[in-house]
CSV table of C-alpha atoms and ligand atoms in Angstrom, one decimal:
chain,number,residue,atom,x,y,z
A,75,MET,CA,16.3,17.5,-2.0
A,76,THR,CA,14.1,20.2,-0.4
A,77,GLU,CA,14.7,21.3,3.2
A,78,ARG,CA,11.7,20.5,5.3
A,79,PRO,CA,11.0,23.1,8.0
A,80,PRO,CA,9.6,21.6,11.2
A,81,VAL,CA,5.8,21.5,11.5
A,82,ALA,CA,4.5,24.4,13.5
A,83,ASP,CA,0.9,23.1,14.0
A,84,TRP,CA,-0.5,19.9,12.5
A,85,THR,CA,-3.9,21.4,11.9
A,86,THR,CA,-2.6,24.2,9.7
A,87,ASP,CA,0.8,23.2,8.6
A,88,PHE,CA,0.9,19.4,8.2
A,89,ASP,CA,3.7,17.7,6.4
A,90,HIS,CA,3.1,14.0,5.7
A,91,LEU,CA,6.6,13.6,4.2
A,92,SER,CA,8.4,14.5,7.5
A,93,GLU,CA,10.1,12.0,9.7
A,94,GLU,CA,7.9,13.2,12.6
A,95,TRP,CA,4.8,12.1,10.7
A,96,ALA,CA,6.4,8.8,9.9
A,97,ALA,CA,7.2,8.2,13.5
A,98,LYS,CA,4.0,9.5,15.1
A,99,SER,CA,1.2,9.6,12.5
A,100,PRO,CA,-1.3,7.4,14.6
A,101,GLU,CA,-1.0,9.9,17.5
A,102,ILE,CA,-1.2,13.0,15.2
A,103,LEU,CA,-4.2,11.5,13.4
A,104,ALA,CA,-6.0,10.8,16.7
A,105,GLU,CA,-5.7,14.4,17.6
A,106,LEU,CA,-6.8,15.7,14.2
A,107,ARG,CA,-9.9,13.4,14.2
A,108,GLU,CA,-10.8,14.9,17.6
A,109,ARG,CA,-10.0,18.6,17.0
A,110,CYS,CA,-9.7,19.3,13.2
A,111,PRO,CA,-11.2,16.7,10.8
A,112,VAL,CA,-9.9,18.7,7.8
A,113,ALA,CA,-6.3,19.8,8.4
A,114,GLN,CA,-4.6,22.1,6.0
A,115,THR,CA,-1.1,23.1,4.9
A,116,GLU,CA,0.3,25.7,2.7
A,117,ARG,CA,3.1,23.3,1.8
A,118,PHE,CA,2.6,21.2,-1.4
A,119,TRP,CA,1.0,24.2,-3.1
A,120,GLY,CA,-1.8,24.1,-0.5
A,121,ALA,CA,-3.4,20.8,0.5
A,122,TYR,CA,-5.8,19.2,3.0
A,123,LEU,CA,-5.9,16.0,5.1
A,124,VAL,CA,-9.2,14.3,5.9
A,125,SER,CA,-9.2,12.0,9.0
A,126,ARG,CA,-12.7,11.0,10.0
A,127,HIS,CA,-14.3,7.8,8.8
A,128,THR,CA,-17.5,9.4,7.4
A,129,ASP,CA,-15.7,12.1,5.5
A,130,VAL,CA,-13.1,9.7,4.0
A,131,VAL,CA,-15.9,7.4,2.7
A,132,ARG,CA,-17.9,10.3,1.3
A,133,ALA,CA,-14.9,11.9,-0.5
A,134,ALA,CA,-13.6,8.5,-1.8
A,135,ARG,CA,-17.1,7.8,-3.3
A,136,ASP,CA,-17.4,11.3,-4.8
A,137,THR,CA,-15.2,10.8,-7.8
A,138,ASP,CA,-16.5,13.9,-9.6
A,139,THR,CA,-15.3,16.3,-7.0
A,140,PHE,CA,-12.3,14.2,-5.7
A,141,SER,CA,-10.5,13.0,-8.8
A,142,SER,CA,-7.9,10.3,-8.9
A,143,ARG,CA,-5.9,12.0,-11.7
A,144,ILE,CA,-3.3,12.4,-8.9
A,145,THR,CA,-3.1,10.0,-6.0
A,146,ILE,CA,0.0,11.3,-4.2
A,147,ILE,CA,1.0,14.6,-2.7
A,148,ASN,CA,4.6,15.6,-3.4
A,149,ASP,CA,6.4,18.8,-4.1
A,150,ASN,CA,5.2,18.9,-7.7
A,151,HIS,CA,2.5,21.4,-8.7
A,152,PRO,CA,-0.9,19.7,-8.5
A,153,ASP,CA,-1.4,20.3,-12.2
A,154,ASN,CA,1.7,18.3,-13.0
A,155,ILE,CA,0.1,14.9,-13.3
A,156,GLY,CA,3.2,12.8,-13.4
A,157,LEU,CA,3.0,9.1,-14.1
A,158,LYS,CA,-0.2,7.8,-15.7
A,159,LEU,CA,-1.0,4.6,-13.9
A,160,PRO,CA,-4.3,3.2,-15.0
A,161,PRO,CA,-6.6,2.2,-13.4
A,162,ILE,CA,-5.6,4.1,-10.2
A,163,THR,CA,-5.2,7.4,-12.0
A,164,LEU,CA,-8.4,7.2,-14.0
A,165,ASP,CA,-11.9,8.4,-13.0
A,166,PRO,CA,-15.2,7.0,-14.2
A,167,PRO,CA,-16.2,6.3,-16.9
A,168,GLU,CA,-12.6,5.5,-18.2
A,169,HIS,CA,-11.6,3.7,-15.0
A,170,GLY,CA,-14.1,0.7,-15.0
A,171,PRO,CA,-13.2,-0.9,-18.3
A,172,ILE,CA,-9.4,-0.9,-17.6
A,173,ARG,CA,-10.0,-2.3,-14.1
A,174,ARG,CA,-12.3,-5.0,-15.3
A,175,ALA,CA,-9.7,-6.2,-17.8
A,176,LEU,CA,-7.2,-6.8,-15.0
A,177,LEU,CA,-9.6,-8.2,-12.4
A,178,PRO,CA,-9.5,-11.9,-13.5
A,179,SER,CA,-5.8,-12.2,-12.7
A,180,PHE,CA,-6.6,-11.4,-9.0
A,181,SER,CA,-9.8,-13.5,-8.6
A,182,PRO,CA,-10.2,-15.8,-5.6
A,183,LYS,CA,-9.6,-18.7,-7.9
A,184,ALA,CA,-6.4,-17.3,-9.4
A,185,THR,CA,-5.2,-16.5,-5.8
A,186,ASP,CA,-6.0,-20.0,-4.5
A,187,GLU,CA,-4.0,-21.6,-7.3
A,188,LEU,CA,-1.0,-19.4,-6.4
A,189,GLU,CA,-1.1,-20.3,-2.7
A,190,PRO,CA,1.2,-23.3,-2.8
A,191,THR,CA,3.8,-21.3,-4.7
A,192,VAL,CA,3.7,-18.5,-2.1
A,193,LEU,CA,4.0,-21.1,0.7
A,194,GLU,CA,7.0,-22.6,-0.9
A,195,MET,CA,8.6,-19.1,-1.3
A,196,ALA,CA,7.9,-18.1,2.3
A,197,ASN,CA,9.5,-21.3,3.5
A,198,ARG,CA,12.5,-20.9,1.3
A,199,ILE,CA,13.1,-17.3,2.4
A,200,LEU,CA,12.9,-18.3,6.1
A,201,GLU,CA,15.1,-21.4,5.5
A,202,ALA,CA,18.0,-18.9,4.8
A,203,THR,CA,17.6,-17.6,8.4
A,204,ALA,CA,17.7,-21.0,10.1
A,205,GLY,CA,19.8,-21.3,13.3
A,206,ARG,CA,20.2,-17.5,13.7
A,207,GLU,CA,19.5,-15.8,17.0
A,208,ILE,CA,18.4,-12.5,15.4
A,209,VAL,CA,16.3,-12.3,12.2
A,210,ASP,CA,15.1,-9.1,10.7
A,211,GLY,CA,11.4,-9.7,10.2
A,212,ALA,CA,11.2,-6.7,7.8
A,213,LEU,CA,14.4,-6.7,5.8
A,214,GLU,CA,14.9,-10.5,5.7
A,215,TYR,CA,11.4,-11.7,5.3
A,216,SER,CA,8.5,-9.2,4.9
A,217,GLN,CA,10.3,-7.1,2.3
A,218,LEU,CA,11.3,-10.2,0.2
A,219,LEU,CA,8.2,-12.2,0.0
A,220,PRO,CA,5.9,-9.8,-2.0
A,221,VAL,CA,8.8,-8.9,-4.3
A,222,GLU,CA,9.2,-12.6,-5.2
A,223,VAL,CA,5.4,-13.1,-5.6
A,224,MET,CA,5.1,-10.1,-7.9
A,225,GLY,CA,8.2,-11.1,-9.9
A,226,TYR,CA,6.7,-14.6,-10.4
A,227,LEU,CA,3.3,-13.1,-11.5
A,228,PHE,CA,5.1,-10.8,-14.0
A,229,GLY,CA,7.1,-13.8,-15.2
A,230,VAL,CA,10.4,-12.1,-14.8
A,231,SER,CA,13.7,-13.5,-13.5
A,232,PRO,CA,14.1,-13.5,-9.6
A,233,GLU,CA,17.2,-11.4,-10.3
A,234,VAL,CA,15.0,-8.4,-11.0
A,235,GLY,CA,13.9,-8.4,-7.3
A,236,PRO,CA,16.5,-5.8,-6.2
A,237,SER,CA,15.5,-3.5,-9.0
A,238,PHE,CA,11.8,-3.8,-8.1
A,239,ARG,CA,12.7,-2.8,-4.5
A,240,ARG,CA,14.8,0.1,-5.7
A,241,TRP,CA,12.1,1.4,-8.0
A,242,VAL,CA,9.3,1.1,-5.4
A,243,SER,CA,11.5,3.0,-2.8
A,244,ALA,CA,12.4,5.7,-5.4
A,245,ILE,CA,8.9,6.3,-6.6
A,246,VAL,CA,6.7,6.1,-3.5
A,247,ARG,CA,9.3,7.1,-0.8
A,248,ASP,CA,12.5,9.0,-1.5
A,249,GLY,CA,11.2,10.4,-4.8
A,250,LEU,CA,8.3,12.2,-3.1
A,251,ALA,CA,10.7,14.7,-1.6
A,252,ASP,CA,13.4,14.4,-4.3
A,253,LEU,CA,11.7,14.6,-7.7
A,254,ASP,CA,14.9,13.8,-9.6
A,255,VAL,CA,15.1,10.4,-7.9
A,256,ALA,CA,11.5,9.7,-8.9
A,257,ARG,CA,12.0,10.8,-12.5
A,258,VAL,CA,15.1,8.5,-13.0
A,259,ALA,CA,13.3,5.5,-11.4
A,260,ALA,CA,10.1,6.1,-13.5
A,261,ARG,CA,12.1,6.1,-16.7
A,262,GLU,CA,13.9,2.9,-15.8
A,263,VAL,CA,10.8,1.1,-14.8
A,264,GLN,CA,8.9,2.2,-17.9
A,265,GLU,CA,11.8,1.0,-20.1
A,266,PHE,CA,11.9,-2.3,-18.2
A,267,PHE,CA,8.2,-3.1,-18.8
A,268,ALA,CA,8.3,-1.8,-22.4
A,269,ALA,CA,11.1,-4.4,-23.0
A,270,GLN,CA,9.1,-7.1,-21.3
A,271,LEU,CA,6.1,-6.3,-23.5
A,272,ARG,CA,8.3,-6.5,-26.6
A,273,ASP,CA,9.6,-9.9,-25.5
A,274,ARG,CA,6.1,-11.3,-25.0
A,275,ALA,CA,5.0,-9.9,-28.4
A,276,ALA,CA,7.9,-11.5,-30.1
A,277,LEU,CA,7.0,-14.9,-28.6
A,278,GLY,CA,3.4,-14.6,-30.1
A,279,ASP,CA,1.4,-17.7,-29.2
A,280,LYS,CA,4.3,-19.1,-27.2
A,281,ALA,CA,4.3,-16.3,-24.7
A,282,PRO,CA,4.1,-17.5,-21.1
A,283,ASP,CA,0.8,-17.1,-19.2
A,284,ASP,CA,1.9,-14.2,-17.0
A,285,LEU,CA,0.7,-10.7,-16.1
A,286,VAL,CA,2.8,-9.1,-18.9
A,287,THR,CA,1.2,-11.3,-21.5
A,288,THR,CA,-2.2,-10.7,-19.9
A,289,VAL,CA,-1.8,-6.9,-20.2
A,290,LEU,CA,-0.4,-7.2,-23.8
A,291,ASN,CA,-3.6,-9.1,-24.9
A,292,ALA,CA,-6.0,-7.1,-22.6
A,293,GLN,CA,-9.0,-5.5,-24.3
A,294,VAL,CA,-10.9,-2.4,-23.1
A,295,GLU,CA,-14.7,-2.6,-23.6
A,296,SER,CA,-16.0,0.5,-25.4
A,297,PRO,CA,-19.4,2.0,-24.7
A,298,ASP,CA,-20.7,0.8,-28.1
A,299,GLY,CA,-20.3,-2.8,-27.0
A,300,GLY,CA,-17.0,-3.3,-29.0
A,301,SER,CA,-13.5,-3.4,-27.6
A,302,ARG,CA,-10.0,-2.3,-28.3
A,303,PRO,CA,-6.5,-3.3,-27.1
A,304,PHE,CA,-4.8,-1.4,-24.3
A,305,SER,CA,-2.7,1.5,-25.5
A,306,GLU,CA,1.0,1.4,-24.8
A,307,ILE,CA,0.6,4.0,-22.0
A,308,GLU,CA,-2.2,1.8,-20.5
A,309,ARG,CA,0.0,-1.3,-20.8
A,310,ILE,CA,3.1,0.1,-19.1
A,311,GLY,CA,1.1,2.2,-16.6
A,312,SER,CA,-1.0,-0.8,-15.4
A,313,LEU,CA,2.1,-3.0,-15.1
A,314,ILE,CA,3.8,-0.3,-13.0
A,315,ILE,CA,0.8,0.3,-10.7
A,316,MET,CA,0.5,-3.5,-10.1
A,317,MET,CA,4.2,-3.5,-9.1
A,318,LEU,CA,4.0,-0.4,-6.9
A,319,GLY,CA,0.6,-1.5,-5.4
A,320,GLY,CA,1.6,-5.1,-4.9
A,321,ILE,CA,5.0,-4.8,-3.2
A,322,ASP,CA,5.5,-2.3,-0.4
A,323,THR,CA,1.9,-2.4,0.8
A,324,THR,CA,2.1,-6.1,1.5
A,325,TRP,CA,5.6,-5.9,2.9
A,326,SER,CA,4.6,-3.0,5.2
A,327,SER,CA,1.6,-5.0,6.5
A,328,LEU,CA,3.6,-8.1,7.2
A,329,GLY,CA,6.4,-6.1,8.9
A,330,SER,CA,3.8,-4.3,11.1
A,331,MET,CA,2.3,-7.6,12.1
A,332,LEU,CA,5.7,-9.0,13.2
A,333,LEU,CA,6.6,-5.8,15.0
A,334,HIS,CA,3.3,-5.9,16.9
A,335,LEU,CA,3.8,-9.6,17.8
A,336,GLY,CA,7.4,-9.0,18.8
A,337,THR,CA,6.2,-6.3,21.3
A,338,HIS,CA,2.9,-7.9,22.5
A,339,PRO,CA,3.7,-11.4,23.9
A,340,GLU,CA,0.1,-12.0,25.0
A,341,ASP,CA,-1.1,-11.6,21.4
A,342,LEU,CA,1.7,-13.8,20.1
A,343,ALA,CA,0.8,-16.5,22.7
A,344,GLN,CA,-2.9,-16.3,21.8
A,345,LEU,CA,-2.2,-16.6,18.0
A,346,THR,CA,0.2,-19.5,18.3
A,347,ALA,CA,-2.2,-21.3,20.6
A,348,HIS,CA,-5.1,-20.7,18.3
A,349,PRO,CA,-3.8,-20.6,14.7
A,350,GLY,CA,-7.4,-20.7,13.5
A,351,LEU,CA,-7.5,-17.0,14.5
A,352,ILE,CA,-5.0,-16.1,11.7
A,353,PRO,CA,-7.6,-15.1,9.1
A,354,SER,CA,-9.4,-12.7,11.5
A,355,ALA,CA,-6.1,-11.6,12.9
A,356,VAL,CA,-4.9,-10.6,9.4
A,357,GLU,CA,-8.0,-8.4,9.0
A,358,GLU,CA,-7.4,-6.8,12.4
A,359,PHE,CA,-3.8,-6.1,11.7
A,360,LEU,CA,-4.8,-4.6,8.4
A,361,ARG,CA,-7.3,-2.3,10.2
A,362,LEU,CA,-4.9,-1.3,13.0
A,363,TYR,CA,-1.8,-0.8,10.9
A,364,SER,CA,-3.4,0.2,7.6
A,365,PRO,CA,-0.4,1.1,5.4
A,366,VAL,CA,-2.0,3.2,2.6
A,367,THR,CA,-3.0,6.9,2.6
A,368,ILE,CA,-4.1,8.1,-0.8
A,369,ALA,CA,-4.6,11.5,-2.4
A,370,ARG,CA,-7.2,13.0,-4.6
A,371,TYR,CA,-7.3,16.2,-6.8
A,372,ILE,CA,-10.2,18.6,-6.0
A,373,THR,CA,-12.0,19.5,-9.3
A,374,GLU,CA,-14.3,22.2,-7.9
A,375,ASP,CA,-14.7,24.2,-4.6
A,376,ALA,CA,-16.5,22.0,-2.1
A,377,GLU,CA,-17.0,21.3,1.6
A,378,VAL,CA,-15.8,18.5,3.8
A,379,ALA,CA,-17.2,18.3,7.3
A,380,GLY,CA,-18.3,21.9,6.9
A,381,CYS,CA,-14.8,23.1,5.9
A,382,PRO,CA,-14.3,24.7,2.5
A,383,VAL,CA,-11.7,22.9,0.3
A,384,GLY,CA,-10.5,24.7,-2.8
A,385,GLU,CA,-10.4,23.6,-6.5
A,386,GLY,CA,-7.0,22.7,-7.9
A,387,ARG,CA,-5.6,21.6,-4.6
A,388,ARG,CA,-5.0,18.1,-3.4
A,389,VAL,CA,-6.4,16.2,-0.4
A,390,LEU,CA,-5.1,13.2,1.6
A,391,LEU,CA,-7.8,10.7,2.4
A,392,SER,CA,-6.5,8.8,5.5
A,393,TYR,CA,-7.7,5.2,5.4
A,394,PRO,CA,-5.4,4.5,8.4
A,395,SER,CA,-7.2,7.2,10.4
A,396,ALA,CA,-10.7,6.1,9.3
A,397,ASN,CA,-9.8,2.7,10.6
A,398,ARG,CA,-9.1,4.0,14.1
A,399,ASP,CA,-12.1,6.3,14.3
A,400,PRO,CA,-13.8,5.7,17.6
A,401,GLY,CA,-17.1,6.7,16.0
A,402,HIS,CA,-16.9,3.6,14.0
A,403,PHE,CA,-14.9,0.9,15.8
A,404,ASP,CA,-15.0,-0.1,19.5
A,405,ARG,CA,-11.6,0.0,21.2
A,406,PRO,CA,-10.1,1.3,17.9
A,407,ASP,CA,-6.5,1.5,19.1
A,408,GLU,CA,-6.5,-2.1,20.4
A,409,LEU,CA,-5.7,-5.3,18.5
A,410,VAL,CA,-8.7,-7.5,19.0
A,411,LEU,CA,-7.7,-10.8,17.3
A,412,ASP,CA,-11.2,-12.1,17.0
A,413,ARG,CA,-12.9,-8.8,16.2
A,414,GLU,CA,-16.3,-9.5,14.5
A,415,ASP,CA,-17.8,-7.4,11.8
A,416,ASN,CA,-14.4,-5.8,10.9
A,417,ARG,CA,-15.4,-3.8,7.9
A,418,HIS,CA,-12.1,-1.9,7.7
A,419,MET,CA,-10.9,0.3,4.9
A,420,ALA,CA,-7.3,-0.8,4.6
A,421,PHE,CA,-8.0,-1.6,0.9
A,422,GLY,CA,-9.9,1.6,0.3
A,423,VAL,CA,-13.5,2.2,-0.6
A,424,GLY,CA,-15.4,3.0,-3.7
A,425,VAL,CA,-14.5,2.2,-7.3
A,426,HIS,CA,-10.7,2.1,-6.7
A,427,ARG,CA,-11.0,-0.4,-3.9
A,428,CYS,CA,-7.8,-2.5,-4.0
A,429,LEU,CA,-7.6,-4.7,-7.1
A,430,GLY,CA,-5.1,-7.1,-5.4
A,431,SER,CA,-7.0,-7.6,-2.1
A,432,ASN,CA,-7.5,-11.4,-2.5
A,433,LEU,CA,-3.8,-11.8,-3.3
A,434,ALA,CA,-2.7,-9.5,-0.4
A,435,ARG,CA,-4.8,-11.4,2.1
A,436,MET,CA,-3.5,-14.7,1.0
A,437,GLU,CA,0.1,-13.5,1.1
A,438,LEU,CA,-0.4,-12.1,4.6
A,439,ARG,CA,-2.1,-15.2,5.8
A,440,VAL,CA,0.6,-17.5,4.4
A,441,GLY,CA,3.4,-15.1,5.4
A,442,LEU,CA,2.2,-14.9,9.0
A,443,SER,CA,1.4,-18.6,9.5
A,444,THR,CA,4.7,-19.7,7.9
A,445,TRP,CA,6.7,-17.4,10.2
A,446,LEU,CA,4.7,-18.6,13.3
A,447,GLU,CA,5.2,-22.3,12.4
A,448,ARG,CA,9.0,-21.8,12.3
A,449,TYR,CA,9.4,-19.1,14.9
A,450,PRO,CA,6.4,-19.4,17.4
A,451,CYS,CA,8.3,-17.5,20.1
A,452,PHE,CA,10.2,-14.3,19.5
A,453,GLU,CA,10.6,-10.7,20.8
A,454,LEU,CA,11.8,-7.4,19.4
A,455,ALA,CA,15.6,-7.3,19.8
A,456,VAL,CA,15.9,-3.5,20.1
A,457,ASP,CA,14.1,-0.8,22.1
A,458,PRO,CA,10.8,-0.1,20.3
A,459,GLU,CA,11.8,3.6,20.1
A,460,GLU,CA,14.6,2.6,17.7
A,461,VAL,CA,12.2,1.2,15.1
A,462,THR,CA,11.6,3.8,12.4
A,463,PHE,CA,8.8,3.9,9.8
A,464,SER,CA,8.8,4.7,6.1
A,465,VAL,CA,7.8,8.1,4.9
A,466,GLY,CA,5.2,8.5,2.1
A,467,PRO,CA,1.8,7.1,1.2
A,468,VAL,CA,2.7,3.6,2.5
A,469,ARG,CA,3.6,3.2,6.2
A,470,GLY,CA,5.5,0.3,7.6
A,471,PRO,CA,8.5,-0.4,9.8
A,472,ARG,CA,11.9,-0.2,7.9
A,473,SER,CA,13.6,-2.8,10.0
A,474,VAL,CA,12.3,-5.2,12.7
A,475,PRO,CA,15.2,-7.1,14.4
A,476,LEU,CA,13.6,-10.1,16.2
A,477,ARG,CA,15.3,-12.3,18.8
A,478,ILE,CA,14.2,-15.9,18.2
A,479,LEU,CA,13.5,-17.6,21.5
A,480,ASN,CA,12.5,-21.2,20.7
B,55,HEM,C1,-1.7,-5.2,2.3
B,55,HEM,C2,-1.6,-5.0,1.0
B,55,HEM,C3,-2.4,-3.9,0.2
B,55,HEM,C4,-3.0,-2.8,0.7
B,55,HEM,C5,-3.2,-2.4,2.1
B,55,HEM,C6,-3.5,-2.1,-0.5
B,55,HEM,C7,-4.3,-1.0,-0.4
B,55,HEM,C8,-4.9,-0.4,-1.5
B,55,HEM,C9,-5.8,0.8,-1.4
B,55,HEM,C10,-6.1,1.5,-0.1
B,55,HEM,C11,-6.2,1.1,-2.7
B,55,HEM,C12,-7.2,2.1,-3.1
B,55,HEM,C13,-6.6,3.4,-3.6
B,55,HEM,C14,-7.5,4.5,-3.8
B,55,HEM,O1,-8.5,4.7,-3.0
B,55,HEM,O2,-7.3,5.2,-4.8
B,55,HEM,C15,-5.6,0.1,-3.6
B,55,HEM,C16,-5.7,0.1,-4.9
B,55,HEM,C17,-5.0,-0.8,-5.8
B,55,HEM,N1,-4.2,-1.8,-5.4
B,55,HEM,FE1,-3.8,-2.4,-3.5
B,55,HEM,N2,-3.2,-2.8,-1.6
B,55,HEM,C18,-2.5,-3.9,-1.2
B,55,HEM,C19,-2.0,-4.9,-2.0
B,55,HEM,C20,-2.1,-5.0,-3.4
B,55,HEM,C21,-1.6,-6.0,-4.2
B,55,HEM,C22,-1.0,-7.3,-3.8
B,55,HEM,C23,-1.8,-5.6,-5.5
B,55,HEM,C24,-1.4,-6.4,-6.7
B,55,HEM,C25,-1.5,-6.1,-7.9
B,55,HEM,C26,-2.5,-4.3,-5.5
B,55,HEM,C27,-2.9,-3.5,-6.6
B,55,HEM,C28,-3.7,-2.4,-6.5
B,55,HEM,C29,-4.2,-1.7,-7.7
B,55,HEM,C30,-3.9,-2.0,-9.1
B,55,HEM,C31,-5.0,-0.7,-7.2
B,55,HEM,C32,-5.8,0.3,-8.0
B,55,HEM,C33,-7.2,-0.2,-8.2
B,55,HEM,C34,-8.1,0.8,-9.0
B,55,HEM,O3,-7.8,1.9,-9.2
B,55,HEM,O4,-9.2,0.3,-9.4
B,55,HEM,N3,-2.7,-4.0,-4.2
B,55,HEM,N4,-4.8,-0.8,-2.8
């Protein structure tokens, strides 16, 4: 594990893997938006951080200059590509055909059909907390529901849940600063999905209708109008990105919602009195507590907001910061439960816009309403200063102990 020297100046020496960043990134980003829209660091082999709405959108749409061949910034050299996770690590034109092959599994119709199952899961998870005075809204609820949902979609045993959680934490959190941790987890998860694919292949026509079978049978359109099956790398990589993309993003969002409501009794009262606000509240929570910050690889020298950015380096595009840009949103740091025209970027922008956004929205809506039906009145059971946040590309509270008041 590398020693992390403290940050001297966030405009010239940022470190998005530090505990200080995890604790205070909304405040740090507010200052960067104001003073330095393209921050720099000589850490991570030299990297940049883009914080204003306009610049994030522009860079995310310019896939020629800002490539997705790498989407995280860790201590690896930028030319060390690491895991190939199609479609997220592909640029056009290779990206589109892989994405299109996966999209039907996350359509509004597929998501609607899944809703009763997710509702049943949410109720079952909460049932285990019945009668308790303190329930951890993150560890005992938010972090369990998306793991169950993704396990169900992959058609794997619920007993795999703890391994999913371990792999996600190792790859997108601890493994960013400790590359051996990431390597071990990546090997394990690759072997796991390779074995799942072999099982489905052995079942032939009798294979269950799940995401592993879908990927096994998926076809990539080719430019000549024909098609070919996914390669083994495409199969395993796409299964891994669906697992990584589907789990701690959603758990971080749900955890942030419960933390906010446990510390803002007026919002909790408004939401329980008007449950019809839940869909717009989910959008507003996504905007205010956007969990995902993504990286790109710079393919040629370019400029962002008039600042030169160098070829071969990586850049962080802060969707969380864009979503609080006062140039784009009124009262950006406030939760406005009925905010209209809330075109936030929590799910990204451009060709890589989240593949699972329908599923995520449904899980968040069901997750939040099920909690509120059972526990309409609660408060944070510790000092807010004691709540810590995850380090890495996905930000959310690690633990949210809530005192149940009804
Ligand atoms: C609150 C929950 C979620 C948030 C905030 C979120 C956020 C994002 C963001 C910001 C991107 C764009 C990345 C980029 O610009 O490179 C993305 C892409 C992606 N997400 Fe999500 N996500 C969520 C849930 C899910 C779920 C449930 C899945 C289920 C499979 C999923 C799968 C993916 C995949 C596969 C991509 C890559 C799409 C592509 O490259 O075309 N996400 N997500």
